[in-house]
XYZ file of C-alpha atoms in Angstrom:
395
model
C 0.000 0.000 0.000
C 1.387 3.424 -0.890
C 2.124 6.085 1.731
C -0.703 8.215 0.357
C -3.215 5.391 0.742
C -1.987 4.714 4.276
C -2.508 8.375 5.111
C -6.051 8.257 3.783
C -6.770 5.095 5.774
C -5.451 6.724 8.961
C -7.597 9.771 8.258
C -10.690 7.618 7.689
C -10.127 6.046 11.134
C -10.656 9.473 12.705
C -13.443 10.645 10.382
C -15.835 11.049 13.282
C -13.611 13.707 14.835
C -13.855 16.219 12.014
C -16.158 18.575 13.939
C -13.638 18.829 16.773
C -10.850 19.167 14.227
C -12.713 22.027 12.542
C -13.329 23.838 15.833
C -9.707 23.441 16.831
C -8.375 24.614 13.466
C -10.591 27.709 13.454
C -9.562 28.552 17.010
C -5.848 27.938 16.507
C -5.426 29.464 13.021
C -2.856 32.246 13.050
C -2.565 32.932 9.323
C -5.642 32.700 7.115
C -5.873 33.026 3.342
C -9.358 34.114 2.275
C -10.313 33.949 -1.393
C -13.391 35.710 -2.724
C -14.693 35.094 -6.230
C -16.236 37.374 -8.836
C -19.661 35.819 -8.359
C -19.606 37.008 -4.728
C -18.113 40.452 -5.333
C -20.121 41.580 -8.335
C -23.726 42.046 -9.392
C -25.368 42.684 -12.748
C -24.020 46.241 -12.833
C -20.400 45.470 -11.965
C -18.679 45.682 -8.581
C -21.024 45.301 -5.587
C -19.785 48.036 -3.233
C -21.958 46.826 -0.358
C -20.249 43.439 -0.600
C -16.789 45.037 -0.624
C -17.760 47.003 2.485
C -19.085 43.894 4.212
C -15.990 41.875 3.341
C -13.652 44.569 4.674
C -15.577 44.591 7.947
C -15.482 40.822 8.275
C -11.770 40.551 7.511
C -10.970 43.359 9.945
C -12.798 41.423 12.649
C -10.856 38.252 11.799
C -7.614 40.224 12.103
C -8.714 41.734 15.406
C -8.974 38.167 16.688
C -5.161 37.944 16.522
C -4.875 36.386 13.090
C -2.891 37.372 10.033
C -5.149 37.761 7.020
C -4.387 37.581 3.291
C -7.205 38.309 0.845
C -7.143 36.901 -2.680
C -9.729 38.909 -4.565
C -11.194 38.345 -7.982
C -13.439 40.970 -9.547
C -11.097 43.216 -11.546
C -12.279 42.114 -14.988
C -15.920 42.122 -13.877
C -15.472 45.608 -12.396
C -13.960 46.770 -15.679
C -16.865 45.285 -17.590
C -19.237 47.290 -15.430
C -17.476 50.529 -16.395
C -17.286 49.642 -20.088
C -20.719 48.049 -20.421
C -22.371 51.016 -22.161
C -19.589 51.832 -24.616
C -17.363 48.825 -25.409
C -17.678 45.147 -26.215
C -15.166 42.921 -24.442
C -14.023 40.029 -26.621
C -10.747 38.107 -26.422
C -7.705 38.203 -24.152
C -6.472 41.757 -24.968
C -9.906 43.139 -24.102
C -10.029 41.125 -20.860
C -6.602 42.406 -19.906
C -7.605 45.979 -20.691
C -10.824 45.575 -18.693
C -8.740 44.248 -15.806
C -6.526 47.335 -15.936
C -9.613 49.556 -15.678
C -11.305 47.452 -13.019
C -8.285 46.665 -10.803
C -7.647 50.282 -9.820
C -11.312 50.749 -8.943
C -11.432 47.503 -7.005
C -8.375 48.443 -4.957
C -9.615 51.992 -4.376
C -12.793 50.646 -2.773
C -10.835 48.151 -0.660
C -8.451 50.899 0.523
C -11.321 53.112 1.614
C -13.317 50.319 3.229
C -10.350 49.072 5.272
C -9.260 52.618 6.179
C -12.684 53.298 7.666
C -11.888 50.498 10.107
C -8.362 51.683 10.874
C -6.797 48.978 8.697
C -4.046 49.218 6.096
C -4.487 47.316 2.836
C -1.736 46.551 0.337
C -2.134 45.648 -3.334
C -0.080 42.689 -4.562
C -0.333 41.657 -8.233
C 1.348 38.409 -9.251
C 1.973 36.274 -12.313
C 3.153 32.687 -12.184
C 6.572 33.891 -13.339
C 6.916 35.679 -9.992
C 6.812 32.307 -8.226
C 8.654 30.238 -10.834
C 12.074 31.585 -9.877
C 13.122 30.425 -6.417
C 14.754 33.808 -5.713
C 11.619 35.700 -6.700
C 9.525 33.278 -4.666
C 11.664 34.036 -1.605
C 11.429 37.769 -2.299
C 7.638 37.472 -2.432
C 7.640 35.537 0.821
C 9.757 38.222 2.519
C 7.450 40.981 1.231
C 4.350 39.226 2.543
C 6.096 38.620 5.875
C 6.857 42.337 6.235
C 3.295 43.347 5.335
C 1.804 40.894 7.806
C 4.263 41.944 10.527
C 3.035 45.531 10.029
C -0.576 44.444 10.415
C -1.447 45.193 6.790
C -3.986 43.105 4.876
C -2.522 42.136 1.472
C -5.113 42.159 -1.312
C -3.796 39.785 -3.964
C -4.875 39.265 -7.553
C -3.356 37.840 -10.692
C -1.696 40.524 -12.785
C -4.068 39.969 -15.696
C -2.852 43.045 -17.564
C 0.557 41.532 -18.380
C 0.103 37.789 -17.838
C 0.336 35.541 -20.878
C -1.095 32.045 -21.099
C 2.060 30.187 -20.097
C 2.536 32.401 -17.033
C -1.065 32.507 -15.793
C -2.277 30.779 -12.654
C -5.479 30.072 -14.574
C -7.742 31.382 -11.822
C -7.496 32.910 -8.378
C -8.342 29.603 -6.701
C -5.033 28.281 -7.993
C -3.225 31.481 -6.950
C -4.685 31.244 -3.450
C -3.538 27.644 -3.033
C 0.029 28.653 -3.946
C -0.077 31.599 -1.548
C -0.712 29.160 1.298
C 2.899 28.079 0.876
C 4.302 31.600 0.575
C 2.682 32.972 3.742
C 2.782 29.642 5.621
C -0.949 29.763 6.220
C -2.729 27.206 8.366
C -6.278 27.787 7.087
C -7.812 28.442 3.664
C -11.308 29.948 3.434
C -12.853 30.032 -0.045
C -15.920 32.295 -0.333
C -18.154 31.221 -3.185
C -21.622 31.869 -4.567
C -22.769 28.368 -3.573
C -23.722 27.135 -0.120
C -20.757 24.783 -0.105
C -19.867 21.604 -1.987
C -22.904 19.626 -3.078
C -22.945 15.835 -2.808
C -24.262 15.723 -6.382
C -24.198 18.127 -9.284
C -27.148 20.459 -8.500
C -27.669 20.996 -12.220
C -28.593 17.320 -12.457
C -30.275 16.994 -9.067
C -31.902 20.186 -7.710
C -32.418 18.426 -4.365
C -28.695 17.768 -3.862
C -27.457 18.588 -0.350
C -24.340 20.434 0.759
C -21.716 18.154 2.293
C -20.662 19.147 5.804
C -17.230 17.530 5.479
C -15.025 15.987 2.799
C -12.713 13.417 4.377
C -10.717 12.590 1.243
C -10.769 15.353 -1.353
C -8.394 13.348 -3.551
C -10.985 10.614 -3.966
C -13.771 12.832 -5.325
C -15.017 12.433 -8.883
C -14.735 16.105 -9.774
C -16.028 15.742 -13.324
C -19.225 14.125 -12.119
C -19.610 16.266 -9.030
C -19.025 19.739 -10.464
C -20.930 21.726 -13.014
C -19.486 24.335 -15.340
C -18.011 27.731 -14.606
C -19.924 30.662 -13.194
C -21.049 33.366 -15.591
C -18.718 36.072 -14.286
C -15.790 34.061 -12.978
C -13.270 31.621 -14.423
C -13.233 28.928 -11.773
C -16.395 27.311 -10.499
C -16.468 24.557 -7.889
C -14.110 22.378 -9.926
C -11.190 24.782 -9.466
C -12.071 25.309 -5.795
C -11.798 21.596 -5.117
C -8.539 21.344 -7.082
C -7.171 24.102 -4.851
C -8.453 22.268 -1.783
C -6.568 19.190 -2.980
C -3.355 21.191 -3.194
C -3.954 22.753 0.220
C -4.566 19.332 1.753
C -1.144 18.160 0.580
C 0.678 20.689 2.787
C -1.589 20.092 5.749
C -3.901 23.079 5.301
C -7.668 22.465 5.650
C -10.100 24.336 3.403
C -13.475 25.779 4.324
C -15.769 26.525 1.365
C -18.515 28.906 2.452
C -21.374 30.924 0.907
C -19.715 34.310 0.529
C -22.889 36.375 0.272
C -24.345 35.084 3.547
C -24.464 37.937 6.107
C -21.391 37.995 8.401
C -20.401 34.538 7.244
C -16.792 34.801 8.462
C -17.786 35.953 11.947
C -20.276 33.120 12.176
C -17.726 30.582 10.957
C -15.102 31.620 13.524
C -17.801 31.650 16.209
C -18.303 27.953 15.519
C -21.457 27.961 13.387
C -21.682 25.011 10.986
C -21.660 26.703 7.588
C -20.306 25.453 4.287
C -18.074 22.462 3.620
C -14.988 21.516 5.612
C -12.256 19.852 3.499
C -9.833 17.943 5.659
C -6.083 18.166 5.212
C -4.017 15.082 4.455
C -2.749 13.214 7.502
C 0.701 12.991 5.931
C 1.937 16.046 4.156
C 4.576 16.975 1.614
C 7.388 19.421 2.226
C 6.852 23.045 1.262
C 9.843 22.792 -1.074
C 8.231 19.921 -2.992
C 4.967 21.836 -3.048
C 6.699 24.810 -4.657
C 8.575 22.549 -7.055
C 5.406 20.817 -8.253
C 3.210 23.869 -8.760
C 5.586 26.685 -9.720
C 4.855 26.132 -13.419
C 2.816 23.943 -15.740
C 4.485 20.655 -16.775
C 6.404 21.001 -20.035
C 5.974 17.389 -21.133
C 5.170 13.844 -20.087
C 7.411 10.897 -19.238
C 5.600 7.556 -19.403
C 6.961 4.729 -17.254
C 6.475 0.972 -17.302
C 4.629 -1.023 -14.662
C 7.748 -1.870 -12.655
C 8.892 1.738 -12.495
C 5.406 2.910 -11.498
C 5.367 0.378 -8.668
C 8.847 1.440 -7.512
C 7.788 5.091 -7.438
C 4.418 4.610 -5.753
C 5.214 1.829 -3.313
C 8.983 1.886 -2.920
C 9.681 5.607 -2.735
C 12.352 5.213 -5.429
C 13.789 7.610 -7.984
C 12.941 7.219 -11.668
C 15.729 5.549 -13.640
C 16.193 5.577 -17.448
C 15.365 1.884 -17.706
C 11.825 2.478 -16.486
C 10.961 5.089 -19.117
C 9.058 3.853 -22.151
C 7.849 7.068 -23.843
C 8.588 10.798 -23.843
C 6.246 13.588 -24.980
C 7.198 17.210 -25.440
C 10.319 19.196 -26.225
C 11.417 20.170 -22.719
C 14.924 20.989 -21.553
C 17.020 19.753 -18.681
C 15.575 20.813 -15.326
C 12.035 21.184 -16.669
C 8.961 20.143 -14.704
C 7.327 17.107 -16.356
C 4.404 14.795 -15.692
C 5.135 11.183 -14.836
C 2.438 8.886 -16.202
C 1.688 5.172 -16.135
C 1.169 3.304 -19.404
C -2.603 3.643 -19.092
C -2.222 7.439 -19.069
C -2.795 7.932 -15.338
C -0.626 10.759 -14.009
C 1.471 9.453 -11.122
C 3.091 12.755 -10.244
C 5.356 15.536 -11.442
C 9.071 16.092 -11.101
C 12.172 17.848 -12.387
C 13.836 15.968 -15.240
C 17.616 15.760 -15.168
C 17.532 15.227 -18.923
C 16.212 17.136 -21.889
C 13.541 15.345 -23.923
C 15.953 14.620 -26.818
C 18.492 13.017 -24.471
C 15.824 11.045 -22.649
C 14.534 9.555 -25.893
C 18.049 8.257 -26.582
C 18.498 6.575 -23.191
C 14.986 5.462 -22.231
C 14.771 1.749 -21.517
C 18.540 1.451 -21.067
C 20.521 0.331 -18.026
C 22.996 2.604 -16.257
C 26.140 1.299 -18.021
C 24.363 1.635 -21.371
C 23.448 5.234 -20.575
C 27.113 5.972 -19.905
C 28.055 4.487 -23.265
C 25.425 6.595 -25.043
C 25.973 9.924 -23.304
C 29.489 9.611 -21.907
C 30.428 10.502 -18.360
C 28.228 13.634 -18.238
C 25.051 11.887 -17.184
C 22.837 11.447 -14.115
C 21.934 8.113 -12.518
C 18.300 9.185 -12.234
C 15.891 10.735 -14.706
C 14.017 12.255 -11.752
C 15.413 12.031 -8.243
C 12.807 11.193 -5.576
C 13.670 14.457 -3.771
C 12.473 16.287 -6.889
C 9.299 14.221 -7.367
C 5.806 14.864 -6.001
C 3.398 11.938 -6.294
C -0.335 12.503 -6.648
C 0.233 16.070 -7.835
C -2.848 18.145 -8.701
C -2.105 19.120 -12.300
């Protein structure tokens, strides 16, 4: 049995304790990342200023409880659409980026004023995935957030849509929020959505579907069957929220998915009221370095391994050797992040390849002494070292 499956079994043994776990986590949390989506922040006319005001009040109260607070806020593009609605049609990426530029300044202006009315300082932080891809820039971002939080400021974070290109985008703010958990070393993730929580069935198929109080094993959910499409004003939907919860679970951070437009929902949550869906963290977690390694960029290719290599990786905790590789997809270079897949196409994990794709195609299936004969002395024993491999990655 793999380590991951053992962790899930151990967690299942204590499934009845999730209410106590939730109460304890909410009480003990010292750094909280709160993500709010466009569907919560906007209405048919654009930005919902009453909601911004309410959110600022709720987050200020959370901070007054002795917690550090980071807000990941969508809404810039939707706010820009509200301004442009009567004069411009928004179609395509350049228009979305331009709308974001118009909406982001307005969004931040309203946050600044709302927090200032409560004696709070807010700070705008705009990120692209490139800002986290470099380890040095990642550490710089971590130091900046640490300083802001030490000063008692509330960082308001959004993707820098104006300059981000496809290869450097997080994809949505749910993904960005899950990566921020690592940067700020958060111990709780609250995702405010337009739904009441996570439904046990797709409500589009079953209008009587109920909200789940707790998800014991987020990795085991059938997301395609469970989740509907994307919301009309956002880019994520419940699918991306549960993917982010999967990532959070891997570094030991529980997720609470709550109805963001419910009055005073955060105050009620921290007071112990049972609202939304609690997503439990994994019992056994990965290191924060591996977490960064796995999610700092999208995989540049795929390395397919045979059955023996898959077993050695999953059950033996081994590194991937050239002899276990049976196919290579993509044109990646040495040091690139790649998917590791079984022969049936199942993704086992992701890792950093010591070899470029062209080299790997030459040596795949060969033993170590054969690799030396093909490439000479300048070669690595492993294709991917186990220290640079994250199994069960959410990609």
